[in-house]
mmCIF file of C-alpha atoms in Angstrom:
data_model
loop_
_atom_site.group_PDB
_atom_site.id
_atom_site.type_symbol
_atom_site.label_atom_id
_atom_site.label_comp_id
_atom_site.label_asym_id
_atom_site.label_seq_id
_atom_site.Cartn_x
_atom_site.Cartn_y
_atom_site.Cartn_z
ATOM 1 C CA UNK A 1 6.909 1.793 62.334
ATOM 2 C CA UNK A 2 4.665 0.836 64.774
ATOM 3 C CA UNK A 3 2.884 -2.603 64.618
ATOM 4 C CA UNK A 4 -0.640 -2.701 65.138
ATOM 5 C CA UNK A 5 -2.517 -6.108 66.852
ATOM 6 C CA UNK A 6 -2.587 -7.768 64.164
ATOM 7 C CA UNK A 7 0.824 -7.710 63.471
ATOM 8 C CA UNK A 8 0.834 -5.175 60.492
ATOM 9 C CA UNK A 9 2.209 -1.912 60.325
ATOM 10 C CA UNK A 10 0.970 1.146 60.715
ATOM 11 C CA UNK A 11 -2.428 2.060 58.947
ATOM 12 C CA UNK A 12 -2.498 -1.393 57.630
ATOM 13 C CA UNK A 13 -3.492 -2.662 60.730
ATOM 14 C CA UNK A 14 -7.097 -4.299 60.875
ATOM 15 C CA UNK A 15 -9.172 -3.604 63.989
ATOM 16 C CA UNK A 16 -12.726 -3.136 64.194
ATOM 17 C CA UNK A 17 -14.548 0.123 62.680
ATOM 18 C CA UNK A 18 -11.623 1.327 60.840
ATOM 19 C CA UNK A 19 -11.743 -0.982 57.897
ATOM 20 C CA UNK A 20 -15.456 0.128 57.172
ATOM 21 C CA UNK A 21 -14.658 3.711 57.494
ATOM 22 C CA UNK A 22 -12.140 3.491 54.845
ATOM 23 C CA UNK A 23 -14.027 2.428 52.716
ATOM 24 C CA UNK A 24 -16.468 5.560 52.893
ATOM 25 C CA UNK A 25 -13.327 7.637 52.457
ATOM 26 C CA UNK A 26 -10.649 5.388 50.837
ATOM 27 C CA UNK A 27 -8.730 9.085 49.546
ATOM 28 C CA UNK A 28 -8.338 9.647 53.222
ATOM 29 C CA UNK A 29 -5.109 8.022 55.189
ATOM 30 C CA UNK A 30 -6.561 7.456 58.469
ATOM 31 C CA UNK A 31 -3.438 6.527 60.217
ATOM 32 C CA UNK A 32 -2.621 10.128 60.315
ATOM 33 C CA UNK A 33 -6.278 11.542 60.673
ATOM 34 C CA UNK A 34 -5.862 13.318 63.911
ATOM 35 C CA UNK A 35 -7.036 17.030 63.634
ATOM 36 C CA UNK A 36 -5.036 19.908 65.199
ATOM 37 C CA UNK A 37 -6.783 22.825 65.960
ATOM 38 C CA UNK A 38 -6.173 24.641 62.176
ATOM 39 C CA UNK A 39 -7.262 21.395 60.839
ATOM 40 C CA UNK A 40 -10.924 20.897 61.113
ATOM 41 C CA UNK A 41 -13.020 18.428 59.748
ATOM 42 C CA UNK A 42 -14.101 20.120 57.176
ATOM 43 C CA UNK A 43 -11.319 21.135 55.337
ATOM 44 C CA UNK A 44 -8.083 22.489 57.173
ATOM 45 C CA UNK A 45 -9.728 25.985 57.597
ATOM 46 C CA UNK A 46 -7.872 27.814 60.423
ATOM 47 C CA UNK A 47 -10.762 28.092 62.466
ATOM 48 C CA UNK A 48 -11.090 29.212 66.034
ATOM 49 C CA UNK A 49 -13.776 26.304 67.666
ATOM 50 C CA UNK A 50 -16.621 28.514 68.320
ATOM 51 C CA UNK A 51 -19.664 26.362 70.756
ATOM 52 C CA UNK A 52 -22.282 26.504 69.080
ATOM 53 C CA UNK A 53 -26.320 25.992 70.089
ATOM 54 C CA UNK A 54 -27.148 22.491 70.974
ATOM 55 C CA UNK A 55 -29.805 21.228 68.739
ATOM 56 C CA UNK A 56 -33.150 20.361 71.027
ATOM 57 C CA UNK A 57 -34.845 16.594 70.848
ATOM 58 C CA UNK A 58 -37.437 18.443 68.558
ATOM 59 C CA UNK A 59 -35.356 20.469 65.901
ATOM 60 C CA UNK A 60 -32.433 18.332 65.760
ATOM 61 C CA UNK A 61 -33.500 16.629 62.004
ATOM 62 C CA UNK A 62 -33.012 13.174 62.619
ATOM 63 C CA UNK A 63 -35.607 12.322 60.278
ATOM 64 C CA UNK A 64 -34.633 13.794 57.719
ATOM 65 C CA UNK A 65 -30.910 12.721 58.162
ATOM 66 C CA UNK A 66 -32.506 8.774 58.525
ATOM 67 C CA UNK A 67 -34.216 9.252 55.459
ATOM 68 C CA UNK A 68 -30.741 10.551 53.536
ATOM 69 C CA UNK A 69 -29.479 6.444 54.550
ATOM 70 C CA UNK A 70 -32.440 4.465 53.965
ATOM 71 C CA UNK A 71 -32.640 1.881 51.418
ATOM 72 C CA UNK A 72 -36.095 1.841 50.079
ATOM 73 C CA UNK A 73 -35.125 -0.552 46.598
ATOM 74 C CA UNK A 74 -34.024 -3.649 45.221
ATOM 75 C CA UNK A 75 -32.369 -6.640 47.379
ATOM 76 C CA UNK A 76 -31.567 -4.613 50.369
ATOM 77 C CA UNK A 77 -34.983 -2.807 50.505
ATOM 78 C CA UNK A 78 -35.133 -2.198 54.612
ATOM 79 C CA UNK A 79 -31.407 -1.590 55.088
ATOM 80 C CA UNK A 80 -29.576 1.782 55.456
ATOM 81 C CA UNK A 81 -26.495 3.089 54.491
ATOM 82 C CA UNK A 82 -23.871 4.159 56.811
ATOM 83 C CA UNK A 83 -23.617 7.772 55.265
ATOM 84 C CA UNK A 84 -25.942 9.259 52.140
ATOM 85 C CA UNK A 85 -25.116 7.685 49.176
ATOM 86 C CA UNK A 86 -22.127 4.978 51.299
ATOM 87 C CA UNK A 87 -21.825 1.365 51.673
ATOM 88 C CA UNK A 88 -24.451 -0.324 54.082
ATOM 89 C CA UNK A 89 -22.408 -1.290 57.284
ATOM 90 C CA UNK A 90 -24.954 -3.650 59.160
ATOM 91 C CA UNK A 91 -22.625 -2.607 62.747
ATOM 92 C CA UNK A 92 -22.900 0.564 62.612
ATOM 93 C CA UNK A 93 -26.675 0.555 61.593
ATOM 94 C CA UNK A 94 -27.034 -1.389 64.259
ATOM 95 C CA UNK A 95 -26.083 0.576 66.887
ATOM 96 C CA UNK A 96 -27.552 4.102 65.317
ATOM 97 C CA UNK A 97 -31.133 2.047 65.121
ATOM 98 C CA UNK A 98 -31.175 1.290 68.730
ATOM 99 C CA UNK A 99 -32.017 4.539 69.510
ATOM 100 C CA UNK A 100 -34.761 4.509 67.339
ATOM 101 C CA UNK A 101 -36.866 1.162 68.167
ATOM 102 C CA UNK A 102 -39.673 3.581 70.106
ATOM 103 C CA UNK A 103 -39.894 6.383 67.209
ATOM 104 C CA UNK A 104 -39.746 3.748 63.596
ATOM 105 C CA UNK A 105 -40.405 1.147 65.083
ATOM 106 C CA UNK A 106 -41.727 -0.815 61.605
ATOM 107 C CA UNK A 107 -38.461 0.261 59.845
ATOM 108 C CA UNK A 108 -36.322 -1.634 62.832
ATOM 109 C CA UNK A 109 -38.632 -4.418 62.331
ATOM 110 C CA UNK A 110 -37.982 -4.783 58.542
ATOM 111 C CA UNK A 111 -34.902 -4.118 58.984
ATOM 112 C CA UNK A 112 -34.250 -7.122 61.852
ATOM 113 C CA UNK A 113 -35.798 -9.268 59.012
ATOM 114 C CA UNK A 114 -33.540 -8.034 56.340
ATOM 115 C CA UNK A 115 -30.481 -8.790 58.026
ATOM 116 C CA UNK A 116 -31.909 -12.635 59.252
ATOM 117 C CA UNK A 117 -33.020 -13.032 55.607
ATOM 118 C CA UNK A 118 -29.195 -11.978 54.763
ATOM 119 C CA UNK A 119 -27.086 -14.181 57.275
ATOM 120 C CA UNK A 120 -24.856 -16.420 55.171
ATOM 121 C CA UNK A 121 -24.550 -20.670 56.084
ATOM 122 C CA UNK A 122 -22.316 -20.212 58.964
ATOM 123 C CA UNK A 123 -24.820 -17.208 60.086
ATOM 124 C CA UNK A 124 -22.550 -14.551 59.272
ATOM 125 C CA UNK A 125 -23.300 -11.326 57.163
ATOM 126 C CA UNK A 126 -21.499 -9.135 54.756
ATOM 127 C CA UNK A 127 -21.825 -5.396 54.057
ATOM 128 C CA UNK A 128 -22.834 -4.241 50.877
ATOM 129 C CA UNK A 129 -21.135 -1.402 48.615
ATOM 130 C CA UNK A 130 -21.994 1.439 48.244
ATOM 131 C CA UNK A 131 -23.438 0.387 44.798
ATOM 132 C CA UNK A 132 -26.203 -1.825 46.996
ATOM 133 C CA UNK A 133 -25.000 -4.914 45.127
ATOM 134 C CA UNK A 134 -21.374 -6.015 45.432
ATOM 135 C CA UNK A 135 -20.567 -8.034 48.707
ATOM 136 C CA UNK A 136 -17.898 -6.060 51.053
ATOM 137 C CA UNK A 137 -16.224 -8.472 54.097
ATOM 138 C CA UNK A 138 -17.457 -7.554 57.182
ATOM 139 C CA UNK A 139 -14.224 -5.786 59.699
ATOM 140 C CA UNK A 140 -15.752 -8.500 62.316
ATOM 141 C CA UNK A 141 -18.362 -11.199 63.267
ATOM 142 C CA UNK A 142 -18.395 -11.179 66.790
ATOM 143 C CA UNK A 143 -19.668 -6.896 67.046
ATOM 144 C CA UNK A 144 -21.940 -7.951 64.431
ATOM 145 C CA UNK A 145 -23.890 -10.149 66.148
ATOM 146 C CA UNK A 146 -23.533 -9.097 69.584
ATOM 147 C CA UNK A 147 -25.324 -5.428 68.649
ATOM 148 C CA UNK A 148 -27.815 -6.939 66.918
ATOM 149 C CA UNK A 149 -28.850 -9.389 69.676
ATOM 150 C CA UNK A 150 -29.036 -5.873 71.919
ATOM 151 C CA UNK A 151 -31.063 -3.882 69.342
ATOM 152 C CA UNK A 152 -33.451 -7.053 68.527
ATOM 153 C CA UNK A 153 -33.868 -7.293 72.458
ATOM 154 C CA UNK A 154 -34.454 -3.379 72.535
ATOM 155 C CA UNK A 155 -36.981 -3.268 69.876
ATOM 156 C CA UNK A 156 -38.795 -6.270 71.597
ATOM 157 C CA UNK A 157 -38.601 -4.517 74.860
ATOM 158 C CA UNK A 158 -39.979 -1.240 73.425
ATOM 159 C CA UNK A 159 -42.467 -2.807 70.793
ATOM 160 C CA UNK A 160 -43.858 -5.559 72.961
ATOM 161 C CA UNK A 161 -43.956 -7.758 69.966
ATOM 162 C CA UNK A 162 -43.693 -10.960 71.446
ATOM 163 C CA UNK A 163 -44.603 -12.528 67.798
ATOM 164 C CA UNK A 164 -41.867 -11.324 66.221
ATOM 165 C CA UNK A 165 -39.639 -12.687 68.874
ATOM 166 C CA UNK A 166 -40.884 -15.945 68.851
ATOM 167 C CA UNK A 167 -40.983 -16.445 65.249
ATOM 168 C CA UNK A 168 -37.246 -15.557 64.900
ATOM 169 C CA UNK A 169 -36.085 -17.160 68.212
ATOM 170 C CA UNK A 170 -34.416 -19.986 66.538
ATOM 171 C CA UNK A 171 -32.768 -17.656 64.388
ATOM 172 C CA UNK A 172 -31.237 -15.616 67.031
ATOM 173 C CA UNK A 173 -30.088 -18.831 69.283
ATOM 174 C CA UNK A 174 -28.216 -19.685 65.833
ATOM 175 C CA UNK A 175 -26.325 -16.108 64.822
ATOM 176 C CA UNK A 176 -24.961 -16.200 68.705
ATOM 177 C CA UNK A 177 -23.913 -19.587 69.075
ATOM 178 C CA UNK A 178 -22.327 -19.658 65.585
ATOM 179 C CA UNK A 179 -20.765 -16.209 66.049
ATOM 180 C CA UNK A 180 -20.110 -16.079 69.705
ATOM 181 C CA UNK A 181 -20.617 -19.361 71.784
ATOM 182 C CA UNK A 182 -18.653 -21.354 69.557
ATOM 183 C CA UNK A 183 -15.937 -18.773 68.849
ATOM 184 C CA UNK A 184 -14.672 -18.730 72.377
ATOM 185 C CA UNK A 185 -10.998 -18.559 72.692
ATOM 186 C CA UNK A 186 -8.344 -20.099 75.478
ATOM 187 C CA UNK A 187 -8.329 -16.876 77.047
ATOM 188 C CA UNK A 188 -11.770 -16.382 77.542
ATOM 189 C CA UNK A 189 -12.624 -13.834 75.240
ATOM 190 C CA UNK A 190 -14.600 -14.313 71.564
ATOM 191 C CA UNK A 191 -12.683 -14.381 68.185
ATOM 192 C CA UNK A 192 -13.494 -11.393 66.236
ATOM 193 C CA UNK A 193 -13.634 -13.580 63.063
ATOM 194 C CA UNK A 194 -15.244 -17.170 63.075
ATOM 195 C CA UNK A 195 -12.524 -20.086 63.114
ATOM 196 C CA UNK A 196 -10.899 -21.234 60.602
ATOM 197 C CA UNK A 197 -10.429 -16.944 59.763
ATOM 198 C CA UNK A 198 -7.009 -16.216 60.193
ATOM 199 C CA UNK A 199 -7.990 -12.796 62.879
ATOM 200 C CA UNK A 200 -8.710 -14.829 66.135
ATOM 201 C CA UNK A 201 -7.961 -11.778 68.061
ATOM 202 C CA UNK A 202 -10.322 -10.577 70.859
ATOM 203 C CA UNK A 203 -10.417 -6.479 70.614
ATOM 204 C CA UNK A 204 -11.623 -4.779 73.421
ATOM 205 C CA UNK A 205 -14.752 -3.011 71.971
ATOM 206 C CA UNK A 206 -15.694 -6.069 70.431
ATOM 207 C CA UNK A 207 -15.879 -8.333 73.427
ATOM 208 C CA UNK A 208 -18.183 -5.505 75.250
ATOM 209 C CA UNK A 209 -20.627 -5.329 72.805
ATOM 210 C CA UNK A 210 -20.344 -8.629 72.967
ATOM 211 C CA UNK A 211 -21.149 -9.400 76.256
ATOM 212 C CA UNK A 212 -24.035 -6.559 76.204
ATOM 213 C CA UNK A 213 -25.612 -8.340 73.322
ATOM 214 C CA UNK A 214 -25.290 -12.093 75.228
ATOM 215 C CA UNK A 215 -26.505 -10.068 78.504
ATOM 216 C CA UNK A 216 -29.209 -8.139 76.643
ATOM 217 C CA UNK A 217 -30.681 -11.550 74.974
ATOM 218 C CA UNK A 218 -30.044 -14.226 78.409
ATOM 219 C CA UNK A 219 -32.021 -11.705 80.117
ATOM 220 C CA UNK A 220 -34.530 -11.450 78.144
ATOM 221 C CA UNK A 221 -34.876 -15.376 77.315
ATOM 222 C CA UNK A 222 -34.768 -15.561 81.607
ATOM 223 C CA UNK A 223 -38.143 -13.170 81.392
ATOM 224 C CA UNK A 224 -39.812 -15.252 78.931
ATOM 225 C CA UNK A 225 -39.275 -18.284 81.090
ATOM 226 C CA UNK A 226 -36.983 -19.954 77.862
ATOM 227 C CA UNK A 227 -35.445 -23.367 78.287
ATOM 228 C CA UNK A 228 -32.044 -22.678 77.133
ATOM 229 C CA UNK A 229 -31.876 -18.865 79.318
ATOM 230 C CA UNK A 230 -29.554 -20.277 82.072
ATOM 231 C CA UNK A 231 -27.341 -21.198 78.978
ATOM 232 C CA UNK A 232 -27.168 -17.945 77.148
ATOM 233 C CA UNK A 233 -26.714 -15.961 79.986
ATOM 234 C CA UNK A 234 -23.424 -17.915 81.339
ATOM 235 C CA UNK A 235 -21.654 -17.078 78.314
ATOM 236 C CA UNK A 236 -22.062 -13.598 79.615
ATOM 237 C CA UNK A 237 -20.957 -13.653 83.331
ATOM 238 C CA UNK A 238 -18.105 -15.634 81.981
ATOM 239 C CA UNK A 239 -17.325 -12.929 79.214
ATOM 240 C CA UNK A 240 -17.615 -10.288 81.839
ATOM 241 C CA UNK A 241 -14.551 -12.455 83.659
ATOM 242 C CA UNK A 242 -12.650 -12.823 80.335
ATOM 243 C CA UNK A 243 -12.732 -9.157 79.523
ATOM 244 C CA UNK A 244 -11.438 -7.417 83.245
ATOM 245 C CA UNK A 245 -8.039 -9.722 82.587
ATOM 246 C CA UNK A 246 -7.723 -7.374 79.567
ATOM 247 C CA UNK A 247 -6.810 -4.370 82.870
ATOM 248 C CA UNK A 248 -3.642 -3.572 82.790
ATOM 249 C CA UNK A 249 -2.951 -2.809 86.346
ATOM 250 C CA UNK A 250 1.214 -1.735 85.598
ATOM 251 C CA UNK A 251 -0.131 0.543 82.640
ATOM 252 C CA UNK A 252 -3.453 1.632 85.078
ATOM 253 C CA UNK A 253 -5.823 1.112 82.077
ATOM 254 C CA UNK A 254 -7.383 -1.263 79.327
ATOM 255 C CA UNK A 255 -5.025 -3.206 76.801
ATOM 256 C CA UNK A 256 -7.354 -2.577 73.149
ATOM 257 C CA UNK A 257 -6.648 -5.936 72.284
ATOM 258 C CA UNK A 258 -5.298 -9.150 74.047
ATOM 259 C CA UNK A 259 -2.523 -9.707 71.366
ATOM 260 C CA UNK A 260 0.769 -7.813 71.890
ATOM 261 C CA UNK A 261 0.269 -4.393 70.721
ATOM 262 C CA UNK A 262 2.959 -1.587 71.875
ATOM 263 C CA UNK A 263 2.265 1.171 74.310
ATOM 264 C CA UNK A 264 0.231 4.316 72.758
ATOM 265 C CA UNK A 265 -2.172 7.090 73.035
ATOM 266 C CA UNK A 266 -3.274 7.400 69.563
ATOM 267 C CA UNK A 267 -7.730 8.646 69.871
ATOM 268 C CA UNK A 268 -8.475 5.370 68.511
ATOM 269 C CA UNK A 269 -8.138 2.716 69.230
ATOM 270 C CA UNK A 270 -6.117 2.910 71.844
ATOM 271 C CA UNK A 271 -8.038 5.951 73.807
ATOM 272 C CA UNK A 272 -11.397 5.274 72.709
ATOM 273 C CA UNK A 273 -11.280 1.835 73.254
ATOM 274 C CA UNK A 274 -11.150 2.632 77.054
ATOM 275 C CA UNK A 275 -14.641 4.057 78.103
ATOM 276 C CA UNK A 276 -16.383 0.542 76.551
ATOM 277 C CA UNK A 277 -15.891 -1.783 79.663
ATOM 278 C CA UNK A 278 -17.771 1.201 81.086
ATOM 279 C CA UNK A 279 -19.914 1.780 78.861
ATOM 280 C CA UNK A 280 -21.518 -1.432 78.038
ATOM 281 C CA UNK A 281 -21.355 -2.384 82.124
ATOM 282 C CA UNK A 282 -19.114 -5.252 82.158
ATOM 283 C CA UNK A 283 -18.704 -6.719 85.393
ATOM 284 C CA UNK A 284 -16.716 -9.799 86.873
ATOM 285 C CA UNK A 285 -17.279 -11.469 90.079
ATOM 286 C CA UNK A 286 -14.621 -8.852 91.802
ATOM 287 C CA UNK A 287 -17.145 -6.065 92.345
ATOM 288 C CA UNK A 288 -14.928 -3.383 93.998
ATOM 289 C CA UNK A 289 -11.852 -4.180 91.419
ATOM 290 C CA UNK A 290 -14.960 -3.649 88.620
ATOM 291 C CA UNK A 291 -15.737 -0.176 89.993
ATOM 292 C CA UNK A 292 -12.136 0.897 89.731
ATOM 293 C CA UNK A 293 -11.094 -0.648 86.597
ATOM 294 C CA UNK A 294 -14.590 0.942 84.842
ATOM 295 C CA UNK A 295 -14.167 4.464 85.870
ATOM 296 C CA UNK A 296 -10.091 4.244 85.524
ATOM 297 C CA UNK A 297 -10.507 3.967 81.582
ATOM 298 C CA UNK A 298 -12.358 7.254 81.078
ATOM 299 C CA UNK A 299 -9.603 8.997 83.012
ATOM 300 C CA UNK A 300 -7.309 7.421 81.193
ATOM 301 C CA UNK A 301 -8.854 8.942 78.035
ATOM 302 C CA UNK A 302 -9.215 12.417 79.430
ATOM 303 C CA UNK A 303 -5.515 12.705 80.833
ATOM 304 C CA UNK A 304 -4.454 11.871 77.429
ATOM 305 C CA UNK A 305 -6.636 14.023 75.367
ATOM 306 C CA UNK A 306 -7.934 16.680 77.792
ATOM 307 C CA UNK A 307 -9.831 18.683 74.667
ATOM 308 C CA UNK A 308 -11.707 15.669 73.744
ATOM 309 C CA UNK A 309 -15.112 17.724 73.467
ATOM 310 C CA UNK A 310 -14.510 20.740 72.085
ATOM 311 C CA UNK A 311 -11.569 19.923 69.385
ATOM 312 C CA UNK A 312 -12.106 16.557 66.799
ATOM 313 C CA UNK A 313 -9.659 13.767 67.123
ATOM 314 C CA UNK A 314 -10.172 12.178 63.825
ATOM 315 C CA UNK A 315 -12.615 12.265 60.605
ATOM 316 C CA UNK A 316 -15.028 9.996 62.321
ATOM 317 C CA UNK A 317 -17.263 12.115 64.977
ATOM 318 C CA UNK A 318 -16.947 9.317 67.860
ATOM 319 C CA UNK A 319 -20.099 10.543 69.893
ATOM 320 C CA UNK A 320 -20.213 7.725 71.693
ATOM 321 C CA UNK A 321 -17.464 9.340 74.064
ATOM 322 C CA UNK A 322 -20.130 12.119 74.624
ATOM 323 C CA UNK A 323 -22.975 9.726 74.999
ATOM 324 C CA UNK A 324 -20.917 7.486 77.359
ATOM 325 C CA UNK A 325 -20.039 10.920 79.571
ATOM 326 C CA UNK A 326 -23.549 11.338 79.993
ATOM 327 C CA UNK A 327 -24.776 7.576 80.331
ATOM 328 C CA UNK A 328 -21.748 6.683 82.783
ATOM 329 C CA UNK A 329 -20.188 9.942 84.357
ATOM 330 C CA UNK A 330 -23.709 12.046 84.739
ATOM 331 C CA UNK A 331 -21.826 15.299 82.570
ATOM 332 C CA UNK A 332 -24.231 15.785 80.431
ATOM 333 C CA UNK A 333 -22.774 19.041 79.857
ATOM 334 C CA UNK A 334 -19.481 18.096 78.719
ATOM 335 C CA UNK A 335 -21.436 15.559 76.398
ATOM 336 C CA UNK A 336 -23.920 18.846 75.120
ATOM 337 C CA UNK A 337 -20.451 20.171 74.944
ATOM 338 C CA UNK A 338 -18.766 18.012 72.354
ATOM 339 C CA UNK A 339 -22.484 17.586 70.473
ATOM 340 C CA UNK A 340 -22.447 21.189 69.649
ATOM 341 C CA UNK A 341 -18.707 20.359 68.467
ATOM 342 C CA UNK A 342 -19.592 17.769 66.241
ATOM 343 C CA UNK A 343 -22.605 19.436 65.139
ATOM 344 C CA UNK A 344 -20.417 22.420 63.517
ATOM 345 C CA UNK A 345 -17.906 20.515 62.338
ATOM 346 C CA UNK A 346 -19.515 17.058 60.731
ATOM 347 C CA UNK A 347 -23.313 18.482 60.286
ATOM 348 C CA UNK A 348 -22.432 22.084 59.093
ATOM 349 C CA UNK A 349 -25.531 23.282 58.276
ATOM 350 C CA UNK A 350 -27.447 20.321 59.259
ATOM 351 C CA UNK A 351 -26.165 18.857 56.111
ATOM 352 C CA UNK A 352 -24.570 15.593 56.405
ATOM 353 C CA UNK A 353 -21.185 15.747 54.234
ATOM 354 C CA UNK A 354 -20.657 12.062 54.742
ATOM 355 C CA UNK A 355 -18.749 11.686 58.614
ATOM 356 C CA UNK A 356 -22.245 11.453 60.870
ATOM 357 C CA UNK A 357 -22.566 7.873 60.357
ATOM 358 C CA UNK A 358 -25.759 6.173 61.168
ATOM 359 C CA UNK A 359 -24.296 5.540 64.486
ATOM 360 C CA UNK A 360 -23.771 8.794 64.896
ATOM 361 C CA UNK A 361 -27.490 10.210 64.284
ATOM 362 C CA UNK A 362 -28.157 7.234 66.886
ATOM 363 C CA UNK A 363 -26.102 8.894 69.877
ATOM 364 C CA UNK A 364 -27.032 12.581 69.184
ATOM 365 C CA UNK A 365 -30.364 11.097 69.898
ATOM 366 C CA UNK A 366 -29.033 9.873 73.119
ATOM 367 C CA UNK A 367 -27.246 12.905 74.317
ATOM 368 C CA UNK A 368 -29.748 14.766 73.392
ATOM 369 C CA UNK A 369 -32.443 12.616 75.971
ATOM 370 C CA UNK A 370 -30.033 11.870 78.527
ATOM 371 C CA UNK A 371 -29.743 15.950 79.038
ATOM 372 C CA UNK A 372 -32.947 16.620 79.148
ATOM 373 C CA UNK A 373 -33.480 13.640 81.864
ATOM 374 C CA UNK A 374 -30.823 15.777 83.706
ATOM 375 C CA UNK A 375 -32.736 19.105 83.337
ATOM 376 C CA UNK A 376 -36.032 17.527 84.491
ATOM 377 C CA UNK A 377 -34.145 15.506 87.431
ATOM 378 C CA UNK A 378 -32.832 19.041 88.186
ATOM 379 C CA UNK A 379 -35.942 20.937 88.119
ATOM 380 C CA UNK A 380 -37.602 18.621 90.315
ATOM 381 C CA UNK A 381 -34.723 18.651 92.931
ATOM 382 C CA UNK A 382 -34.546 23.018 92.682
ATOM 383 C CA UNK A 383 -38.416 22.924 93.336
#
């Protein structure tokens, strides 16, 4: 049986993301989730994959499907849930809210508090269960902290609240040095776990979100003139070095993790992992090596798994392939494309059955605006 990076076997293996998602559906064997054409999301129904209308910016109800996650009660009052009625998964909440800073921005705000209010000693966090009470282990602390550096910096950016930002400076100097600075391996790249935690290894679409969140916030201390911004913002540069050694040039794309792992092209992690480089803009000091190495992942993906947006690779919806397509590769057709796949199969209805994760509503959102960019971009070239 195959060993994963970790060493285990088969769908034992810990890597980021899948840990939390089993524990939304822990009936569901996600080693062997991979859905063939009669086996949709939904069910196994043998069901041709009929495209169907893209939801527009203003009907698509993301509202409404917000509202289904939030946590308006009791200790976590502020936080939301990754799916109605799941666990709260502060990663994944973090990266759904991002897209949101501009539209709630009051709920991001209370909910930046919540999770500085819940950091731990060593300025860690755990989830919660779905029962809003019991403590769950978080699958990593390095993607942790490193999205919520980039959504604290977005909702700064887009709020202008420059007292919020000072008031929890401190605070966010202490989650990334504790989490990140300090966790930095021989290799270059960050520990997924704080040290002395057994799982030192560095996985791919960790260390990017990583190195967006250390970008994100030494850019932003660099604006605001801040003492220690030259410091922050090394730690990125040098992660951006750390994580194009992870290339492999014999294989002609990105190893998902930097501890022996064997050859595969299983959707995730393996496939997915290869548009975050990309996605998340890493760059080295080798700027024409960078350009190749970026661009080579998502054709690694798509010679692999041609069908990627019309046919679902697993029970989670992975719209960030979409949203990276139209972010990275300008096709914001073949992201519209895999939307309206995700919408039939994991919204039917526009009712959430559990598998559009918070992070999910997040990059429907961004499809959704980075199309109509492209419509208006191509309006104003046809005129």
């Amino acid at each position: 049986m195959a060993k994963g990076c970790d060493g285990s076997t088969g769908s034992e293996w810990r890597s980021t993301r899948r840990s939390v998602f089993s524990s939304l559906f822990p009936s569901v064997i996600l080693g062997a989730c991979v859905l063939s054409a009669s086996e949709t999301a939904l069910g196994g129904q043998d069901k041709a994959i009929i495209p169907a209308p893209v939801t527009g910016a203003d009907t698509f109800p993301w509202q409404r499907l917000l509202n289904e996650l939030a946590v308006t009660s009791g200790p976590y009052a502020g936080a939301w849930r990754s799916a109605p009625n799941g666990p709260i998964s502060w990663y994944f909440a973090n990266l759904g809210l991002a897209f949101f800073t501009a539209d709630i921005p009051d709920a991001v705000r209370d909910y930046l508090n919540l999770y500085l209010k819940s950091l731990n000693a060593q300025n860690s966090i755990s989830d919660v269960a779905a029962d809003l009470s019991t403590p769950v282990a978080p699958d990593s602390n390095d993607a942790y902290a490193g999205t919520f550096l980039s959504l604290a910096v977005g909702y700064v950016r887009s709020t202008g609240d420059s007292v919020w930002w000072k008031a929890n400076l401190n605070s966010l100097k202490a989650l990334a040095y504790s989490n990140l600075l300090t966790q930095i391996k021989p290799n270059g790249l960050v520990r997924a776990f704080q040290s002395p935690n057994a799982n030192g290894i560095g996985y791919l679409m960790d260390q990017c979100e990583v190195y967006a969140g250390l970008r994100d916030f030494g850019q932003y201390l660099l604006e605001t003139n801040d003492t220690d911004a030259a410091y922050y913002a090394s730690f990125a540069m040098n992660l951006g070095i750390a994580i194009h050694t992870q290339f492999d040039y014999n294989a002609n794309l990105w190893n998902w993790c930097d501890a022996p792992s064997p050859p595969g092209n299983a959707w995730y992690p393996n496939l997915t992992a290869q548009i975050y480089p990309h996605l998340c803009d890493v760059h080295s000091a080798d700027a024409p090596g960078d350009y190749y190495r970026l661009h080579q992942g998502f054709k690694a993906l798509t010679a692999a798994v041609p069908n990627w947006s019309t046919q679902p690779q697993d029970l989670y919806p992975w719209l960030v392939v979409g949203y990276y397509t139209a972010l990275r590769q300008d096709q914001p057709r073949e992201a519209l494309t895999m939307l309206s796949m995700v919408l039939q199969y994991y919204l039917p209805g526009s009712v959430n059955t559990g598998r559009l994760l918070i992070s999910e509503i997040g990059y429907v959102r961004g499809i959704i605006a980075l199309a109509a960019v492209n419509v208006s971009r191509s309006r104003c070239i046809t005129v």
